[in-house]
Amino acid sequence: MTIDPTNHGPSNALPPPPRERGHRAVRPRRLTAGALGLVVLVGFAHGCEYRGNQQAQTPQAQPPGPPPQGYPPGAYPPPQPYPPQQYPPPGQPQQPAPTQPAPAPTQTQNTPPAPGQPAPPIVAAIGLPCASDNDFQCAFGRCIQGRCGGCSSASDCKAGAACSQTPFGMTCVYAGQMPTPAPTATTPAPTATTPTPPPVNDAFASARHACLERTNGYRARVGVAPLDLRRDHEPCTDGQAKDDAAANRAHATFGRCGEASQNECPGYPGTPESVVAMCLEQMFAEGPGEPYSAHGHYINMTEKSYKGLACGFFIAPDGKVWLLQNFYR
């Protein structure tokens, strides 16, 4: 390395050739035959050592082991050949695959057995518990020995049902139009307008007849149907008139005879027939309107929904008449 006096550091200039440095040039020497032979011998020995190490590292082949479990030694199954070609050769039409025969039809109740073949046994369903044929669960079957629904023949089923095979066994099922009850009459029976003859020993027979006739006459004025005389309630109505007179209060026993409404003429003087004429005229004179307390007698007398009337009478010890009218639907 040369020192640059102006830079005080290492110079990047290349050193001069050897001859310029004042030294003698070194010439390469030639290898002799002995040296060349030594080099070849060393290389051969190194190659043999490398090959020996490589053979030592190569794994040795293992001897064959026992065959897999399940086969005895030497008894491996031979390879199975593939099935022969199933396709037709070129130029020939493909043959259709053979069809399987249809299964034989299953024997049912409606299918007769083949000649000589015994008929299958009939197994009735268990059915449902019942008490009579009218039970709701016995819609199609008759109640036999406490059960209905299962059947062995058509006689176990009701009209319009049939004994048929089901997954539960032979069961009564719907087979057609069921019988229906007779239609209910929609036209009401004509209302009798002639009162029933009074009993022989009825002291108020003529008064009861007048009570019914005058009431129906007022109803006819407003276009309302007449009422029937309810003789079956007359004894009870007479008892109400007697007890109201004892209590000296109108309608004291209202509702005792099952009436829907009631009109009463309490303690009127006169005969029973004259009280009927006078009191009913006053009631009808109230006319329609509100409140009910002022027009109630007229409303009860002309109510369209009422069908029957019972008139009760009682003559108090002071001679006054107590008249009751009980109206029934």
Tab-separated table of C-alpha atoms in Angstrom:
chain	number	residue	atom	x	y	z
A	1	MET	CA	0.000	0.000	0.000
A	2	THR	CA	1.331	3.439	-0.953
A	3	ILE	CA	0.854	6.544	1.184
A	4	ASP	CA	-0.518	9.636	-0.491
A	5	PRO	CA	1.239	12.586	1.116
A	6	THR	CA	-1.732	14.825	0.361
A	7	ASN	CA	-4.454	12.500	1.751
A	8	HIS	CA	-2.948	10.815	4.828
A	9	GLY	CA	-4.993	7.717	4.219
A	10	PRO	CA	-4.867	4.493	2.280
A	11	SER	CA	-4.600	4.967	-1.437
A	12	ASN	CA	-6.840	3.142	-3.853
A	13	ALA	CA	-4.148	2.814	-6.476
A	14	LEU	CA	-3.220	-0.746	-7.483
A	15	PRO	CA	0.243	-1.990	-6.512
A	16	PRO	CA	2.760	-2.206	-9.321
A	17	PRO	CA	3.566	-5.486	-10.961
A	18	PRO	CA	6.208	-7.607	-9.241
A	19	ARG	CA	8.889	-6.477	-11.561
A	20	GLU	CA	8.078	-2.832	-10.743
A	21	ARG	CA	8.442	-3.508	-7.046
A	22	GLY	CA	11.971	-4.519	-7.387
A	23	HIS	CA	11.420	-8.253	-6.852
A	24	ARG	CA	12.032	-11.182	-9.121
A	25	ALA	CA	9.039	-12.624	-10.930
A	26	VAL	CA	7.935	-16.036	-9.674
A	27	ARG	CA	7.401	-18.663	-12.395
A	28	PRO	CA	5.053	-21.675	-11.909
A	29	ARG	CA	6.706	-25.042	-11.430
A	30	ARG	CA	5.816	-28.169	-13.437
A	31	LEU	CA	4.531	-31.360	-11.762
A	32	THR	CA	6.727	-34.359	-12.170
A	33	ALA	CA	5.444	-37.829	-13.023
A	34	GLY	CA	5.866	-39.002	-9.424
A	35	ALA	CA	3.819	-36.153	-8.017
A	36	LEU	CA	1.062	-36.753	-10.569
A	37	GLY	CA	0.876	-40.401	-9.635
A	38	LEU	CA	0.592	-39.515	-5.956
A	39	VAL	CA	-2.324	-37.240	-6.652
A	40	VAL	CA	-4.162	-39.958	-8.593
A	41	LEU	CA	-3.573	-42.495	-5.819
A	42	VAL	CA	-4.959	-40.196	-3.102
A	43	GLY	CA	-8.083	-39.431	-5.220
A	44	PHE	CA	-8.796	-43.137	-5.805
A	45	ALA	CA	-8.505	-43.914	-2.092
A	46	HIS	CA	-10.894	-41.082	-1.223
A	47	GLY	CA	-13.440	-42.343	-3.794
A	48	CYS	CA	-13.381	-45.861	-2.344
A	49	GLU	CA	-13.989	-44.513	1.139
A	50	TYR	CA	-16.984	-42.442	-0.041
A	51	ARG	CA	-18.532	-45.451	-1.785
A	52	GLY	CA	-18.155	-47.597	1.321
A	53	ASN	CA	-19.878	-45.011	3.516
A	54	GLN	CA	-22.725	-44.725	1.071
A	55	GLN	CA	-23.283	-48.505	1.058
A	56	ALA	CA	-23.221	-48.552	4.849
A	57	GLN	CA	-26.021	-45.960	4.979
A	58	THR	CA	-28.270	-47.837	2.483
A	59	PRO	CA	-30.995	-49.827	4.461
A	60	GLN	CA	-31.005	-53.549	3.953
A	61	ALA	CA	-34.162	-55.218	2.556
A	62	GLN	CA	-36.242	-56.902	5.292
A	63	PRO	CA	-37.186	-60.559	4.868
A	64	PRO	CA	-40.858	-61.104	3.979
A	65	GLY	CA	-43.113	-61.226	7.085
A	66	PRO	CA	-46.116	-63.416	7.785
A	67	PRO	CA	-49.206	-62.947	5.616
A	68	PRO	CA	-52.153	-60.793	6.887
A	69	GLN	CA	-54.369	-62.241	9.549
A	70	GLY	CA	-57.345	-64.226	8.269
A	71	TYR	CA	-55.577	-66.283	5.635
A	72	PRO	CA	-53.216	-69.208	6.314
A	73	PRO	CA	-49.678	-68.912	4.911
A	74	GLY	CA	-49.624	-69.481	1.202
A	75	ALA	CA	-53.416	-69.269	0.892
A	76	TYR	CA	-53.961	-65.739	-0.375
A	77	PRO	CA	-57.166	-65.571	-2.455
A	78	PRO	CA	-56.460	-65.333	-6.153
A	79	PRO	CA	-57.408	-62.035	-7.782
A	80	GLN	CA	-61.023	-62.013	-8.919
A	81	PRO	CA	-61.516	-61.448	-12.627
A	82	TYR	CA	-63.742	-58.629	-13.752
A	83	PRO	CA	-67.193	-59.641	-15.025
A	84	PRO	CA	-67.441	-60.129	-18.755
A	85	GLN	CA	-68.432	-57.237	-20.922
A	86	GLN	CA	-72.195	-56.622	-20.678
A	87	TYR	CA	-72.518	-54.214	-23.545
A	88	PRO	CA	-73.457	-55.555	-26.995
A	89	PRO	CA	-70.790	-55.401	-29.701
A	90	PRO	CA	-71.043	-52.512	-32.160
A	91	GLY	CA	-73.725	-52.926	-34.772
A	92	GLN	CA	-76.050	-55.070	-32.648
A	93	PRO	CA	-79.112	-53.657	-30.840
A	94	GLN	CA	-79.069	-53.710	-27.077
A	95	GLN	CA	-81.327	-56.377	-25.587
A	96	PRO	CA	-83.776	-55.129	-22.905
A	97	ALA	CA	-83.225	-56.367	-19.374
A	98	PRO	CA	-85.564	-59.145	-18.320
A	99	THR	CA	-88.503	-57.851	-16.301
A	100	GLN	CA	-89.394	-59.258	-12.913
A	101	PRO	CA	-92.768	-61.016	-12.686
A	102	ALA	CA	-95.448	-58.982	-10.897
A	103	PRO	CA	-96.153	-60.099	-7.321
A	104	ALA	CA	-99.277	-62.045	-6.695
A	105	PRO	CA	-102.242	-59.917	-5.558
A	106	THR	CA	-102.801	-59.764	-1.823
A	107	GLN	CA	-105.888	-61.526	-0.618
A	108	THR	CA	-108.460	-59.047	0.824
A	109	GLN	CA	-111.983	-59.366	2.078
A	110	ASN	CA	-113.534	-58.372	-1.244
A	111	THR	CA	-111.208	-60.585	-3.317
A	112	PRO	CA	-112.503	-64.170	-3.496
A	113	PRO	CA	-109.881	-66.830	-2.791
A	114	ALA	CA	-108.551	-68.932	-5.645
A	115	PRO	CA	-110.280	-72.249	-6.314
A	116	GLY	CA	-109.065	-74.828	-3.842
A	117	GLN	CA	-107.431	-72.188	-1.614
A	118	PRO	CA	-108.901	-71.784	1.913
A	119	ALA	CA	-110.324	-68.360	2.781
A	120	PRO	CA	-108.169	-66.234	5.112
A	121	PRO	CA	-109.355	-66.053	8.732
A	122	ILE	CA	-111.482	-63.030	9.710
A	123	VAL	CA	-109.989	-61.163	12.669
A	124	ALA	CA	-112.296	-58.555	14.217
A	125	ALA	CA	-110.871	-55.324	15.603
A	126	ILE	CA	-110.880	-54.863	19.371
A	127	GLY	CA	-113.316	-51.925	19.183
A	128	LEU	CA	-114.183	-49.374	21.862
A	129	PRO	CA	-115.925	-49.790	25.225
A	130	CYS	CA	-119.634	-48.957	25.110
A	131	ALA	CA	-122.836	-49.221	27.079
A	132	SER	CA	-125.408	-49.116	24.267
A	133	ASP	CA	-125.771	-48.574	20.527
A	134	ASN	CA	-126.571	-44.915	21.185
A	135	ASP	CA	-123.066	-44.106	22.485
A	136	PHE	CA	-121.254	-41.531	20.329
A	137	GLN	CA	-118.310	-43.900	19.725
A	138	CYS	CA	-120.703	-46.447	18.205
A	139	ALA	CA	-121.420	-44.411	15.081
A	140	PHE	CA	-121.210	-47.399	12.695
A	141	GLY	CA	-121.056	-50.502	14.892
A	142	ARG	CA	-123.485	-52.080	17.304
A	143	CYS	CA	-122.587	-52.386	20.989
A	144	ILE	CA	-121.974	-56.121	21.492
A	145	GLN	CA	-120.658	-57.488	24.801
A	146	GLY	CA	-119.590	-54.022	25.943
A	147	ARG	CA	-117.662	-53.079	22.758
A	148	CYS	CA	-118.496	-51.615	19.368
A	149	GLY	CA	-116.557	-50.953	16.167
A	150	GLY	CA	-115.044	-54.385	15.502
A	151	CYS	CA	-117.035	-56.859	13.449
A	152	SER	CA	-117.026	-60.402	12.159
A	153	SER	CA	-119.914	-59.880	9.743
A	154	ALA	CA	-122.248	-57.162	8.498
A	155	SER	CA	-124.735	-58.046	11.237
A	156	ASP	CA	-122.369	-56.451	13.780
A	157	CYS	CA	-122.675	-53.063	12.000
A	158	LYS	CA	-125.496	-50.545	11.874
A	159	ALA	CA	-127.551	-49.730	8.793
A	160	GLY	CA	-125.496	-47.876	6.203
A	161	ALA	CA	-122.192	-49.378	7.446
A	162	ALA	CA	-120.164	-52.344	6.212
A	163	CYS	CA	-117.708	-54.745	7.833
A	164	SER	CA	-114.409	-54.074	6.070
A	165	GLN	CA	-110.723	-54.904	6.525
A	166	THR	CA	-108.587	-52.153	8.109
A	167	PRO	CA	-105.053	-52.077	9.609
A	168	PHE	CA	-106.709	-52.744	13.001
A	169	GLY	CA	-108.733	-55.715	11.808
A	170	MET	CA	-112.291	-56.061	10.574
A	171	THR	CA	-114.097	-52.805	11.426
A	172	CYS	CA	-117.515	-51.276	10.783
A	173	VAL	CA	-117.013	-48.360	8.387
A	174	TYR	CA	-119.254	-45.949	6.519
A	175	ALA	CA	-120.616	-47.586	3.381
A	176	GLY	CA	-123.269	-45.219	2.077
A	177	GLN	CA	-126.083	-42.933	3.090
A	178	MET	CA	-126.911	-43.256	6.756
A	179	PRO	CA	-130.558	-43.275	7.838
A	180	THR	CA	-131.733	-39.868	8.991
A	181	PRO	CA	-134.452	-39.108	11.513
A	182	ALA	CA	-137.795	-37.840	10.334
A	183	PRO	CA	-137.796	-34.074	9.688
A	184	THR	CA	-139.066	-31.936	12.499
A	185	ALA	CA	-142.340	-30.211	11.794
A	186	THR	CA	-141.751	-26.486	11.324
A	187	THR	CA	-145.402	-25.490	11.180
A	188	PRO	CA	-146.774	-25.175	14.738
A	189	ALA	CA	-149.992	-26.878	15.620
A	190	PRO	CA	-153.034	-24.619	15.415
A	191	THR	CA	-153.803	-22.881	18.681
A	192	ALA	CA	-157.089	-23.853	20.213
A	193	THR	CA	-159.329	-20.840	20.769
A	194	THR	CA	-162.196	-22.665	22.456
A	195	PRO	CA	-161.541	-22.906	26.221
A	196	THR	CA	-161.647	-26.223	27.967
A	197	PRO	CA	-164.945	-26.845	29.733
A	198	PRO	CA	-164.689	-25.930	33.408
A	199	PRO	CA	-164.909	-28.626	36.096
A	200	VAL	CA	-168.329	-29.493	37.422
A	201	ASN	CA	-167.916	-28.027	40.923
A	202	ASP	CA	-165.907	-24.893	39.956
A	203	ALA	CA	-167.553	-21.868	41.515
A	204	PHE	CA	-165.541	-19.493	39.328
A	205	ALA	CA	-166.055	-21.319	36.000
A	206	SER	CA	-168.010	-18.527	34.327
A	207	ALA	CA	-165.597	-15.876	35.659
A	208	ARG	CA	-162.582	-17.787	34.297
A	209	HIS	CA	-164.278	-18.107	30.909
A	210	ALA	CA	-165.016	-14.380	30.868
A	211	CYS	CA	-161.392	-13.638	31.895
A	212	LEU	CA	-160.042	-15.582	28.914
A	213	GLU	CA	-162.559	-14.228	26.386
A	214	ARG	CA	-162.062	-10.565	27.309
A	215	THR	CA	-158.229	-10.959	27.326
A	216	ASN	CA	-158.243	-12.533	23.849
A	217	GLY	CA	-160.622	-9.810	22.660
A	218	TYR	CA	-158.129	-7.105	23.662
A	219	ARG	CA	-155.265	-9.037	22.080
A	220	ALA	CA	-157.235	-9.283	18.837
A	221	ARG	CA	-157.506	-5.485	18.734
A	222	VAL	CA	-153.708	-5.217	18.372
A	223	GLY	CA	-153.331	-8.239	16.064
A	224	VAL	CA	-151.932	-10.687	18.637
A	225	ALA	CA	-152.840	-14.417	18.689
A	226	PRO	CA	-155.267	-15.624	21.387
A	227	LEU	CA	-154.215	-17.460	24.539
A	228	ASP	CA	-155.192	-20.946	25.777
A	229	LEU	CA	-156.763	-21.446	29.174
A	230	ARG	CA	-154.263	-23.229	31.453
A	231	ARG	CA	-156.603	-25.141	33.740
A	232	ASP	CA	-153.687	-27.140	35.147
A	233	HIS	CA	-152.427	-23.934	36.820
A	234	GLU	CA	-155.802	-22.702	38.102
A	235	PRO	CA	-155.587	-24.297	41.590
A	236	CYS	CA	-152.145	-22.740	42.134
A	237	THR	CA	-153.381	-19.363	40.869
A	238	ASP	CA	-156.355	-19.476	43.213
A	239	GLY	CA	-153.948	-20.108	46.099
A	240	GLN	CA	-151.882	-17.046	45.122
A	241	ALA	CA	-155.037	-14.866	45.159
A	242	LYS	CA	-155.947	-16.158	48.623
A	243	ASP	CA	-152.431	-15.589	50.062
A	244	ASP	CA	-152.161	-12.106	48.511
A	245	ALA	CA	-155.504	-11.228	50.148
A	246	ALA	CA	-154.192	-12.507	53.485
A	247	ALA	CA	-151.078	-10.371	53.043
A	248	ASN	CA	-153.239	-7.484	51.747
A	249	ARG	CA	-150.582	-6.875	49.105
A	250	ALA	CA	-150.684	-7.404	45.353
A	251	HIS	CA	-148.101	-9.736	43.775
A	252	ALA	CA	-146.993	-10.963	47.210
A	253	THR	CA	-146.629	-14.532	45.869
A	254	PHE	CA	-145.483	-13.737	42.312
A	255	GLY	CA	-143.508	-16.567	40.674
A	256	ARG	CA	-144.885	-19.375	42.828
A	257	CYS	CA	-146.772	-21.011	39.921
A	258	GLY	CA	-144.019	-20.674	37.296
A	259	GLU	CA	-145.647	-17.765	35.474
A	260	ALA	CA	-143.701	-15.441	33.138
A	261	SER	CA	-145.665	-12.351	34.164
A	262	GLN	CA	-148.724	-11.466	36.255
A	263	ASN	CA	-151.603	-8.957	36.369
A	264	GLU	CA	-153.683	-8.591	39.519
A	265	CYS	CA	-156.861	-6.799	40.539
A	266	PRO	CA	-156.618	-6.626	44.362
A	267	GLY	CA	-159.739	-6.242	46.547
A	268	TYR	CA	-162.263	-5.053	43.944
A	269	PRO	CA	-165.902	-4.830	45.014
A	270	GLY	CA	-168.561	-6.661	43.006
A	271	THR	CA	-169.019	-10.123	41.577
A	272	PRO	CA	-166.129	-12.013	39.983
A	273	GLU	CA	-167.615	-11.493	36.476
A	274	SER	CA	-168.082	-7.732	37.002
A	275	VAL	CA	-164.555	-7.385	38.387
A	276	VAL	CA	-163.192	-9.107	35.264
A	277	ALA	CA	-164.958	-6.628	32.969
A	278	MET	CA	-164.028	-3.534	34.983
A	279	CYS	CA	-160.442	-4.404	35.894
A	280	LEU	CA	-159.356	-5.685	32.465
A	281	GLU	CA	-160.731	-2.557	30.823
A	282	GLN	CA	-158.578	-0.420	33.125
A	283	MET	CA	-155.498	-2.502	32.332
A	284	PHE	CA	-155.921	-2.260	28.565
A	285	ALA	CA	-156.533	1.489	28.877
A	286	GLU	CA	-152.928	1.946	30.087
A	287	GLY	CA	-151.813	1.524	26.488
A	288	PRO	CA	-148.258	0.921	25.222
A	289	GLY	CA	-145.287	2.989	26.339
A	290	GLU	CA	-142.748	3.532	29.090
A	291	PRO	CA	-142.140	3.188	31.957
A	292	TYR	CA	-143.222	-0.354	32.609
A	293	SER	CA	-144.700	0.585	35.969
A	294	ALA	CA	-147.305	2.741	34.180
A	295	HIS	CA	-148.009	0.454	31.202
A	296	GLY	CA	-147.096	-3.009	32.543
A	297	HIS	CA	-150.652	-4.423	32.612
A	298	TYR	CA	-151.223	-3.535	28.950
A	299	ILE	CA	-147.779	-4.905	27.972
A	300	ASN	CA	-148.423	-8.250	29.730
A	301	MET	CA	-151.916	-8.566	28.252
A	302	THR	CA	-150.691	-8.012	24.642
A	303	GLU	CA	-147.295	-9.769	24.742
A	304	LYS	CA	-146.848	-11.886	21.564
A	305	SER	CA	-144.659	-14.571	23.140
A	306	TYR	CA	-147.278	-15.666	25.683
A	307	LYS	CA	-149.326	-18.759	24.798
A	308	GLY	CA	-151.366	-19.588	27.926
A	309	LEU	CA	-153.399	-17.891	30.665
A	310	ALA	CA	-154.590	-19.003	34.097
A	311	CYS	CA	-157.121	-16.847	35.969
A	312	GLY	CA	-157.328	-17.197	39.773
A	313	PHE	CA	-160.004	-15.874	42.113
A	314	PHE	CA	-160.538	-15.436	45.847
A	315	ILE	CA	-163.366	-13.681	47.707
A	316	ALA	CA	-162.090	-12.158	50.944
A	317	PRO	CA	-164.146	-12.187	54.165
A	318	ASP	CA	-165.104	-8.572	53.500
A	319	GLY	CA	-166.676	-9.653	50.170
A	320	LYS	CA	-164.069	-8.080	47.937
A	321	VAL	CA	-162.681	-10.017	44.951
A	322	TRP	CA	-158.993	-10.708	44.324
A	323	LEU	CA	-158.333	-11.528	40.639
A	324	LEU	CA	-154.984	-12.805	39.317
A	325	GLN	CA	-153.879	-13.372	35.697
A	326	ASN	CA	-150.795	-15.596	35.195
A	327	PHE	CA	-149.296	-15.579	31.687
A	328	TYR	CA	-147.266	-18.516	30.332
A	329	ARG	CA	-145.007	-18.925	27.293
